[in-house]
Amino acid sequence: MAEDKDSAEAIVSEVHRKISEAFDVFDHEFNKTVDVREIGTIIRSLGCFPSEGELHDIIAEIEEEEPTGYICFEKFLPTMTTVLMERRFRPIPEDLLLQAFEVLDQQKKGHLEPEELTKYLTQEGEPFTPEEMEEMMSAALDPDRNVIFYKDFVSMMSVDNHR
Amino acid sequence: MGCGSSVAIDTRRLTPEVTAKIPSPALTMKAAILIQRWYRRYIARLEMRQRYTWNIFQSIEYAGEQDQLQLSSFFSFMLDNFTQLSGNGPDLISHLLDPVVNPQTDRARLTNHEQIIVPESYNGPRLTFPLTVSQTDALLTAFKNQQQLHGRFVLQLLQETKKLLRQMPNVVYFSTPYAKEITICGDLHGRLDDLLLIFYKNGLPSAETPYVFNGDFVDRGKKSVEILILLFAYLLLYPDHMHLNRGNHEDHIMNLRYGFTKEVMQKYKTHGRDILKLIQEVFSLLPLATVIDNKVLVVHGGISDVTDLDFLRSIERHKVKSAMRFPRCTPEHTQVARSSRAPLWSRPESPLCDSRRSEGKTTKKRHCHITRQGSGSSSSSSSSSLMCSPRGSLHPCLTPHPCPSASMPSLTDAFQAPFLDSFSALLVPLPSREEVEWKQVVDLLWSDPKSQPGCRPNTFRGGGCYFGPDVTRRLLEKHALSLLIRSHECKREGYELCHDGQVITIFSASNYYEEGSNRGAYIKLGQELVPRFFQYQVSHTTRKLTLMQRVRVGEGSAVRALQEKLFAHRSELMAAFQHYDTSNSGCISVSEWAVVVESVLRMDLPWRTLRPRLARLAPDGMVEYQSCFEDMGPGQPIPQVSPNFAETLYRYRTDLEIIFNIIDKDHSGQISTEEFRQTWRLFSAHLGVEVDNKAIDDLARTMDFNKDGSIDFNEFLEAFRVVHKLDSKDQQEC
């Protein structure tokens, strides 16, 4: 068995590699930069669940003094390593998510009307764009009943998303 | 930014309130944020998967192109060595490397085509020349109804097209008529549905609706023949309003790998050979570039730092039959008398003295007899090192070779001017005129733009260049152009802008890698030359797939393609895995696994992310490395050969198929056992793979089922096809 110090180092280097791999997928020019608009996808794909506001904070932290529209890996790596090591933006457990849907389902019908859900998600919080809403609807809507059975939807989505 | 003060924590406190009948606005807002955060993360994960799927497809695609280019160095190698081995001349593949010998005059051919009898039973369209609109309409209808055009009409159409193209310049200049728009389309790759969709949305080609089709009409898709017929028919009908640029797939050697040759032979059993021959000529006559209103350059791949449009206007483009065929100057050229076929590019009369020396590790004993008979003599010696690069090293023209800095114009001058003395004294080797012409064409057809400045060889694809924004700017400035439109790369949205908007990539084959992988697009340019983009996607399913479903389909076939790669490198991988697995446990760490796979396959992919789809973990989190080969095996029981040999066969299956196809001149699907033996021996020598001669002989003997001395190589290759045991679906054609 390795010593603690060694294994801590090994963990950090594994985290570094994971970050580098995710970053590279978006580094189309192979020059260790990515478009700032892709940073959210990279961070989220690394298992983090930040809100839009938190995302903006991270971007502000790693952006150049004069924003170029690109984020370079050197700046991204230390910040992201801290985020992952401190386990910030933890996953949202399924039961909590279900509760959130239940909050929106005011009559406790067990389902939501598409208009209802659209209203909440495009007007409240950190609103969805029409494209985001449409994409979610296409997966969430029960084609026969034309409503969202959110419990099924949530469990389907969590199965999908397991690696 | 506050650590851990995320909304999730706050929401946890809401739980007791959930039971409340009417939730407070604050509560619904928190619920909405939670759902939004969760959903955006979900979409990000899908986006990531979609991206790496894309990267897999692209890596595999470009790896194939590299193989193809390497294969051409094998052709040269073979040509050299076959003579020595069999002693009966390099006839085996010389017809491929040398210009088509055509004993028939075009006129004779034309009457021949007219004499082909079309059976009564044929109910497809019939063409007469000159073509009319009703005939192109009939073609459209027939192709929509899955009908074929009879071989006779195909040959006639090609002959007419050839006649027309011969009069076209290398670079076509034209202006958009007042108040009209021109439509520019990118790669079609045999996807007839995309072409029909463009015609449907945008209108059929006509004086009112002029088009530029920017190359890569054929290969990969199943309807390349139909696409060519339609494009050529409209070209004949509206020669002033229909413009076709050559792409890197308008190349008969590319067609051997990427399916067009096969498609023609399958659709035209009787006339296939003649059709292919004629198409090869037509391809080499396609214009290389189009310039719209003196402002917009349209070219299939791109440019390099030596691209010179003025020079390009002066070349004889039909000499470049294939990017895979390096202009070579071998003893055969100097000893023209020996073979009656003087290759087109050999110009004994040209006062050119090229003394490029081989620099690489190539064997130099070859015929590099530099006949420098005193300065100023018009000797025509040249190097042969160019074509002899065993062991798969790329041809010097394709590998990083120092571009003599912007020396093109002076070089070309030198070719015409009689002051060679000064040049022959230089140490810097001069490329021959043929090489320069060839490189100019290859750069146009194969290059890709990059955001880094400068110009580098395109190592990813193996041919052409990467050109930076500065290269674009210089060329546009020099010719007073404002925009470069190119194709050649698949883009998710069907188009993409780069180099500060000076370069547009346009790609018109939707679902190129996989159903749902990308949209297709075309450009409309009006008088003011502001491009407008139109996107579309051919859909074969009635219901719109969700993002998840689309991702899954694409990912599935990408992963299958990767598994095949793993399988084809099995013993190399196993040896490397075992190197790490010192305790023989069958397991190594994820990190070690990723390092091994990356170094053996030489593909830059997110292996850690892909690992769950390629290999199983043991309970302790280690990778059971054998599991990445589990789901696969040979398609048929294979003849008794050593495992290493079998693996080599798997790996080079596509290359072998092309080689066999070349040897098999009449496309009978049969080659002699002797040819088989010799080819394989040479190929393995070329690859540097050690294969026991006895194993080859044994294999040849087993494959010759009826002992008539010939091998059905399609059957042979079928045995060396990797299949997925768990997945009986048809193989993806790559």
Short mmCIF file of C-alpha atoms in Angstrom, two decimals, chain B residues 158 172 213 293 593:
data_model
loop_
_atom_site.label_atom_id
_atom_site.label_comp_id
_atom_site.label_asym_id
_atom_site.label_seq_id
_atom_site.Cartn_x
_atom_site.Cartn_y
_atom_site.Cartn_z
CA LEU B 158 -20.05 10.81 -69.31
CA VAL B 172 -13.75 29.17 -63.43
CA PHE B 213 -21.17 22.08 -56.13
CA ASP B 293 -17.73 38.00 -58.98
CA TRP B 593 -5.42 1.23 -19.26
#
